[in-house]
């Protein structure tokens, strides 16, 4: 089940957090509820991704991007993600999701989501790659164009080593996934593959 109540609460309180500025953070507080847990009685892996969605949408809303996207027929599209789980978030524990726009290259945007326990320790970290799709133009919008439409001229910082590895891995995995089922696609049943 999706996190509709939390999404609605975020949207209703967005103005109290002020406008989002690039380089800033979205900080949203949550508690691990019975509807969030798996059989280990901790936050299940799918819920991390859903709460990262809420953080991203908070950024889009407060940056003015949701309004702009509606006007121009644009849609934010998640390309992929990588998550690492460091510490569990147990039933009834409070935690915070800190979301950021880390950097961008062309039309590819790198986002970050840190799940922090009450004592400030990291429970999980998620890196995402995303883009803005122009449905009418059937293209991905360059980030510089999107920022200019919002009235900003910003220079992205160079990607960190971890971000470069993530982007390269994502690009290669995407190539392989697209090749699946084509005439020259990968052969199944090779070494270490029972399929």
PDB file of C-alpha atoms in Angstrom:
ATOM      1  CA  UNK A   1       0.000   0.000   0.000  1.00  0.00           C
ATOM      2  CA  UNK A   2       1.340   3.424  -0.964  1.00  0.00           C
ATOM      3  CA  UNK A   3       1.986   6.156   1.598  1.00  0.00           C
ATOM      4  CA  UNK A   4      -0.928   8.418   0.596  1.00  0.00           C
ATOM      5  CA  UNK A   5      -1.586   9.847   4.076  1.00  0.00           C
ATOM      6  CA  UNK A   6       2.071  10.793   4.514  1.00  0.00           C
ATOM      7  CA  UNK A   7       2.154  12.291   1.014  1.00  0.00           C
ATOM      8  CA  UNK A   8      -0.942  14.389   1.805  1.00  0.00           C
ATOM      9  CA  UNK A   9       0.543  15.549   5.129  1.00  0.00           C
ATOM     10  CA  UNK A  10       3.761  16.565   3.362  1.00  0.00           C
ATOM     11  CA  UNK A  11       1.851  18.543   0.716  1.00  0.00           C
ATOM     12  CA  UNK A  12      -0.330  20.305   3.299  1.00  0.00           C
ATOM     13  CA  UNK A  13       2.701  21.365   5.357  1.00  0.00           C
ATOM     14  CA  UNK A  14       5.074  22.221   2.452  1.00  0.00           C
ATOM     15  CA  UNK A  15       4.655  26.001   2.853  1.00  0.00           C
ATOM     16  CA  UNK A  16       5.770  25.822   6.487  1.00  0.00           C
ATOM     17  CA  UNK A  17       9.163  24.501   5.308  1.00  0.00           C
ATOM     18  CA  UNK A  18       9.665  27.401   2.870  1.00  0.00           C
ATOM     19  CA  UNK A  19      10.895  27.264  -0.727  1.00  0.00           C
ATOM     20  CA  UNK A  20      13.460  24.659  -1.677  1.00  0.00           C
ATOM     21  CA  UNK A  21      16.810  26.005  -2.893  1.00  0.00           C
ATOM     22  CA  UNK A  22      19.334  23.865  -4.759  1.00  0.00           C
ATOM     23  CA  UNK A  23      21.936  22.686  -2.292  1.00  0.00           C
ATOM     24  CA  UNK A  24      19.334  22.609   0.475  1.00  0.00           C
ATOM     25  CA  UNK A  25      17.579  19.687   2.127  1.00  0.00           C
ATOM     26  CA  UNK A  26      14.095  18.318   2.543  1.00  0.00           C
ATOM     27  CA  UNK A  27      13.749  16.978   6.098  1.00  0.00           C
ATOM     28  CA  UNK A  28      10.646  14.933   6.889  1.00  0.00           C
ATOM     29  CA  UNK A  29       9.989  13.185  10.207  1.00  0.00           C
ATOM     30  CA  UNK A  30       8.244   9.799  10.417  1.00  0.00           C
ATOM     31  CA  UNK A  31       7.552   6.953  12.813  1.00  0.00           C
ATOM     32  CA  UNK A  32       7.764   3.275  11.822  1.00  0.00           C
ATOM     33  CA  UNK A  33       4.154   2.041  11.955  1.00  0.00           C
ATOM     34  CA  UNK A  34       2.708  -1.496  11.906  1.00  0.00           C
ATOM     35  CA  UNK A  35       1.800  -0.962   8.222  1.00  0.00           C
ATOM     36  CA  UNK A  36       5.514  -0.323   7.459  1.00  0.00           C
ATOM     37  CA  UNK A  37       7.082  -3.497   8.823  1.00  0.00           C
ATOM     38  CA  UNK A  38       8.010  -6.912   7.504  1.00  0.00           C
ATOM     39  CA  UNK A  39       8.341 -10.213   9.360  1.00  0.00           C
ATOM     40  CA  UNK A  40      11.503  -8.923  11.091  1.00  0.00           C
ATOM     41  CA  UNK A  41       9.385  -6.162  12.695  1.00  0.00           C
ATOM     42  CA  UNK A  42      11.401  -3.406  11.043  1.00  0.00           C
ATOM     43  CA  UNK A  43      10.817  -0.986   8.163  1.00  0.00           C
ATOM     44  CA  UNK A  44      10.534  -3.110   5.030  1.00  0.00           C
ATOM     45  CA  UNK A  45      12.724  -2.406   2.019  1.00  0.00           C
ATOM     46  CA  UNK A  46       9.866  -1.244  -0.238  1.00  0.00           C
ATOM     47  CA  UNK A  47       8.789   1.362   2.313  1.00  0.00           C
ATOM     48  CA  UNK A  48      12.209   3.035   2.162  1.00  0.00           C
ATOM     49  CA  UNK A  49      11.644   3.690  -1.549  1.00  0.00           C
ATOM     50  CA  UNK A  50       8.139   5.033  -0.976  1.00  0.00           C
ATOM     51  CA  UNK A  51       9.312   7.437   1.721  1.00  0.00           C
ATOM     52  CA  UNK A  52      12.163   8.555  -0.561  1.00  0.00           C
ATOM     53  CA  UNK A  53       9.384   9.367  -3.081  1.00  0.00           C
ATOM     54  CA  UNK A  54       7.744  11.638  -0.495  1.00  0.00           C
ATOM     55  CA  UNK A  55      11.060  13.451   0.031  1.00  0.00           C
ATOM     56  CA  UNK A  56      11.536  13.924  -3.722  1.00  0.00           C
ATOM     57  CA  UNK A  57       8.008  15.223  -4.175  1.00  0.00           C
ATOM     58  CA  UNK A  58       8.549  17.653  -1.284  1.00  0.00           C
ATOM     59  CA  UNK A  59      11.551  19.061  -3.187  1.00  0.00           C
ATOM     60  CA  UNK A  60       9.595  19.261  -6.469  1.00  0.00           C
ATOM     61  CA  UNK A  61       6.672  20.996  -4.768  1.00  0.00           C
ATOM     62  CA  UNK A  62       8.716  23.531  -2.789  1.00  0.00           C
ATOM     63  CA  UNK A  63      11.024  24.304  -5.739  1.00  0.00           C
ATOM     64  CA  UNK A  64       8.027  25.194  -7.930  1.00  0.00           C
ATOM     65  CA  UNK A  65       8.666  22.303 -10.267  1.00  0.00           C
ATOM     66  CA  UNK A  66       5.226  20.653  -9.896  1.00  0.00           C
ATOM     67  CA  UNK A  67       3.518  23.827 -11.135  1.00  0.00           C
ATOM     68  CA  UNK A  68       6.019  24.225 -13.992  1.00  0.00           C
ATOM     69  CA  UNK A  69       5.665  20.571 -15.014  1.00  0.00           C
ATOM     70  CA  UNK A  70       1.882  20.906 -15.233  1.00  0.00           C
ATOM     71  CA  UNK A  71       2.194  24.038 -17.382  1.00  0.00           C
ATOM     72  CA  UNK A  72       4.690  22.466 -19.814  1.00  0.00           C
ATOM     73  CA  UNK A  73       3.571  18.849 -19.933  1.00  0.00           C
ATOM     74  CA  UNK A  74       6.732  17.648 -18.212  1.00  0.00           C
ATOM     75  CA  UNK A  75       6.963  14.650 -15.916  1.00  0.00           C
ATOM     76  CA  UNK A  76       9.719  13.695 -13.461  1.00  0.00           C
ATOM     77  CA  UNK A  77      10.861  10.130 -14.159  1.00  0.00           C
ATOM     78  CA  UNK A  78      12.993   8.012 -11.859  1.00  0.00           C
ATOM     79  CA  UNK A  79      15.648   6.159 -13.839  1.00  0.00           C
ATOM     80  CA  UNK A  80      17.060   3.931 -11.134  1.00  0.00           C
ATOM     81  CA  UNK A  81      18.354   3.764  -7.605  1.00  0.00           C
ATOM     82  CA  UNK A  82      20.843   2.114  -5.323  1.00  0.00           C
ATOM     83  CA  UNK A  83      20.155   1.569  -1.640  1.00  0.00           C
ATOM     84  CA  UNK A  84      22.326   0.507   1.258  1.00  0.00           C
ATOM     85  CA  UNK A  85      20.828  -0.563   4.586  1.00  0.00           C
ATOM     86  CA  UNK A  86      23.106   0.073   7.560  1.00  0.00           C
ATOM     87  CA  UNK A  87      20.892  -0.085  10.666  1.00  0.00           C
ATOM     88  CA  UNK A  88      17.316  -1.254  11.086  1.00  0.00           C
ATOM     89  CA  UNK A  89      14.403   1.038  11.847  1.00  0.00           C
ATOM     90  CA  UNK A  90      12.281  -0.914  14.321  1.00  0.00           C
ATOM     91  CA  UNK A  91       8.551  -0.750  14.936  1.00  0.00           C
ATOM     92  CA  UNK A  92       7.491   2.565  16.572  1.00  0.00           C
ATOM     93  CA  UNK A  93      10.946   4.139  16.148  1.00  0.00           C
ATOM     94  CA  UNK A  94      11.057   7.737  14.994  1.00  0.00           C
ATOM     95  CA  UNK A  95      13.311   8.616  12.080  1.00  0.00           C
ATOM     96  CA  UNK A  96      13.916  11.353   9.551  1.00  0.00           C
ATOM     97  CA  UNK A  97      14.302  11.252   5.759  1.00  0.00           C
ATOM     98  CA  UNK A  98      16.737  13.880   4.471  1.00  0.00           C
ATOM     99  CA  UNK A  99      16.420  14.329   0.696  1.00  0.00           C
ATOM    100  CA  UNK A 100      18.675  16.371  -1.583  1.00  0.00           C
ATOM    101  CA  UNK A 101      19.409  17.173  -5.208  1.00  0.00           C
ATOM    102  CA  UNK A 102      23.089  16.288  -5.280  1.00  0.00           C
ATOM    103  CA  UNK A 103      24.174  17.269  -8.804  1.00  0.00           C
ATOM    104  CA  UNK A 104      23.302  16.845 -12.465  1.00  0.00           C
ATOM    105  CA  UNK A 105      24.843  16.219 -15.868  1.00  0.00           C
ATOM    106  CA  UNK A 106      22.827  17.179 -18.930  1.00  0.00           C
ATOM    107  CA  UNK A 107      19.361  15.768 -18.326  1.00  0.00           C
ATOM    108  CA  UNK A 108      20.442  13.297 -15.614  1.00  0.00           C
ATOM    109  CA  UNK A 109      19.831  14.376 -12.019  1.00  0.00           C
ATOM    110  CA  UNK A 110      21.418  12.628  -9.036  1.00  0.00           C
ATOM    111  CA  UNK A 111      19.389  12.698  -5.829  1.00  0.00           C
ATOM    112  CA  UNK A 112      20.156  11.483  -2.333  1.00  0.00           C
ATOM    113  CA  UNK A 113      18.031  10.251   0.563  1.00  0.00           C
ATOM    114  CA  UNK A 114      19.423   9.573   4.041  1.00  0.00           C
ATOM    115  CA  UNK A 115      17.319   7.796   6.651  1.00  0.00           C
ATOM    116  CA  UNK A 116      18.455   9.037  10.051  1.00  0.00           C
ATOM    117  CA  UNK A 117      17.667   7.586  13.471  1.00  0.00           C
ATOM    118  CA  UNK A 118      16.820   9.934  16.348  1.00  0.00           C
ATOM    119  CA  UNK A 119      20.442   9.892  17.522  1.00  0.00           C
ATOM    120  CA  UNK A 120      21.605  11.079  14.080  1.00  0.00           C
ATOM    121  CA  UNK A 121      23.060   7.759  12.929  1.00  0.00           C
ATOM    122  CA  UNK A 122      22.360   6.666   9.362  1.00  0.00           C
ATOM    123  CA  UNK A 123      19.962   3.755   8.970  1.00  0.00           C
ATOM    124  CA  UNK A 124      19.977   3.705   5.162  1.00  0.00           C
ATOM    125  CA  UNK A 125      21.124   5.707   2.200  1.00  0.00           C
ATOM    126  CA  UNK A 126      19.583   5.825  -1.279  1.00  0.00           C
ATOM    127  CA  UNK A 127      21.075   7.333  -4.447  1.00  0.00           C
ATOM    128  CA  UNK A 128      18.724   7.986  -7.360  1.00  0.00           C
ATOM    129  CA  UNK A 129      19.076   8.997 -10.970  1.00  0.00           C
ATOM    130  CA  UNK A 130      16.165  10.773 -12.604  1.00  0.00           C
ATOM    131  CA  UNK A 131      15.180  13.032 -15.457  1.00  0.00           C
ATOM    132  CA  UNK A 132      12.414  15.336 -16.611  1.00  0.00           C
ATOM    133  CA  UNK A 133      10.473  13.981 -19.578  1.00  0.00           C
ATOM    134  CA  UNK A 134       8.780  16.357 -22.005  1.00  0.00           C
ATOM    135  CA  UNK A 135       5.775  14.331 -23.164  1.00  0.00           C
ATOM    136  CA  UNK A 136       4.946  16.661 -26.062  1.00  0.00           C
ATOM    137  CA  UNK A 137       8.510  16.896 -27.311  1.00  0.00           C
ATOM    138  CA  UNK A 138       9.245  13.210 -26.584  1.00  0.00           C
ATOM    139  CA  UNK A 139      12.602  14.110 -25.043  1.00  0.00           C
ATOM    140  CA  UNK A 140      14.333  14.506 -21.718  1.00  0.00           C
ATOM    141  CA  UNK A 141      14.745  18.128 -20.666  1.00  0.00           C
ATOM    142  CA  UNK A 142      18.217  19.379 -19.810  1.00  0.00           C
ATOM    143  CA  UNK A 143      18.506  20.381 -16.183  1.00  0.00           C
ATOM    144  CA  UNK A 144      19.869  23.809 -17.158  1.00  0.00           C
ATOM    145  CA  UNK A 145      16.698  24.410 -19.199  1.00  0.00           C
ATOM    146  CA  UNK A 146      14.474  23.334 -16.313  1.00  0.00           C
ATOM    147  CA  UNK A 147      16.320  25.563 -13.843  1.00  0.00           C
ATOM    148  CA  UNK A 148      16.196  28.526 -16.241  1.00  0.00           C
ATOM    149  CA  UNK A 149      12.416  28.048 -16.478  1.00  0.00           C
ATOM    150  CA  UNK A 150      12.339  28.345 -12.680  1.00  0.00           C
ATOM    151  CA  UNK A 151      14.454  31.511 -12.832  1.00  0.00           C
ATOM    152  CA  UNK A 152      17.767  29.988 -11.719  1.00  0.00           C
ATOM    153  CA  UNK A 153      21.209  29.833 -13.281  1.00  0.00           C
ATOM    154  CA  UNK A 154      23.252  27.318 -11.332  1.00  0.00           C
ATOM    155  CA  UNK A 155      26.418  25.348 -11.970  1.00  0.00           C
ATOM    156  CA  UNK A 156      26.372  21.750 -10.721  1.00  0.00           C
ATOM    157  CA  UNK A 157      29.258  20.443  -8.669  1.00  0.00           C
ATOM    158  CA  UNK A 158      31.286  17.592 -10.198  1.00  0.00           C
ATOM    159  CA  UNK A 159      29.951  14.145  -9.271  1.00  0.00           C
ATOM    160  CA  UNK A 160      31.735  12.399  -6.426  1.00  0.00           C
ATOM    161  CA  UNK A 161      33.515   9.106  -7.063  1.00  0.00           C
ATOM    162  CA  UNK A 162      30.534   7.216  -5.605  1.00  0.00           C
ATOM    163  CA  UNK A 163      28.128   9.111  -7.889  1.00  0.00           C
ATOM    164  CA  UNK A 164      30.293   8.425 -10.945  1.00  0.00           C
ATOM    165  CA  UNK A 165      30.353   4.693 -10.150  1.00  0.00           C
ATOM    166  CA  UNK A 166      26.577   4.740  -9.611  1.00  0.00           C
ATOM    167  CA  UNK A 167      25.903   6.551 -12.913  1.00  0.00           C
ATOM    168  CA  UNK A 168      28.211   4.234 -14.877  1.00  0.00           C
ATOM    169  CA  UNK A 169      26.693   1.117 -13.309  1.00  0.00           C
ATOM    170  CA  UNK A 170      23.173   2.419 -13.941  1.00  0.00           C
ATOM    171  CA  UNK A 171      23.946   3.265 -17.583  1.00  0.00           C
ATOM    172  CA  UNK A 172      25.423  -0.191 -18.244  1.00  0.00           C
ATOM    173  CA  UNK A 173      22.591  -2.056 -16.518  1.00  0.00           C
ATOM    174  CA  UNK A 174      20.090   0.014 -18.507  1.00  0.00           C
ATOM    175  CA  UNK A 175      21.860  -0.914 -21.772  1.00  0.00           C
ATOM    176  CA  UNK A 176      21.700  -4.596 -20.859  1.00  0.00           C
ATOM    177  CA  UNK A 177      18.019  -4.380 -19.882  1.00  0.00           C
ATOM    178  CA  UNK A 178      17.155  -2.683 -23.189  1.00  0.00           C
ATOM    179  CA  UNK A 179      19.039  -5.405 -25.092  1.00  0.00           C
ATOM    180  CA  UNK A 180      16.951  -8.157 -23.451  1.00  0.00           C
ATOM    181  CA  UNK A 181      14.659  -9.784 -25.995  1.00  0.00           C
ATOM    182  CA  UNK A 182      16.304  -8.198 -29.026  1.00  0.00           C
ATOM    183  CA  UNK A 183      17.924 -10.269 -31.752  1.00  0.00           C
ATOM    184  CA  UNK A 184      21.388  -9.547 -30.367  1.00  0.00           C
ATOM    185  CA  UNK A 185      20.368  -9.658 -26.713  1.00  0.00           C
ATOM    186  CA  UNK A 186      22.108 -11.648 -23.977  1.00  0.00           C
ATOM    187  CA  UNK A 187      21.947 -15.432 -24.105  1.00  0.00           C
ATOM    188  CA  UNK A 188      20.237 -17.127 -21.192  1.00  0.00           C
ATOM    189  CA  UNK A 189      21.551 -20.230 -19.493  1.00  0.00           C
ATOM    190  CA  UNK A 190      25.205 -19.240 -19.456  1.00  0.00           C
ATOM    191  CA  UNK A 191      27.636 -19.997 -16.614  1.00  0.00           C
ATOM    192  CA  UNK A 192      26.058 -19.361 -13.230  1.00  0.00           C
ATOM    193  CA  UNK A 193      22.621 -18.831 -14.788  1.00  0.00           C
ATOM    194  CA  UNK A 194      20.035 -21.553 -14.311  1.00  0.00           C
ATOM    195  CA  UNK A 195      17.487 -19.652 -16.435  1.00  0.00           C
TER     196      UNK A 195
END
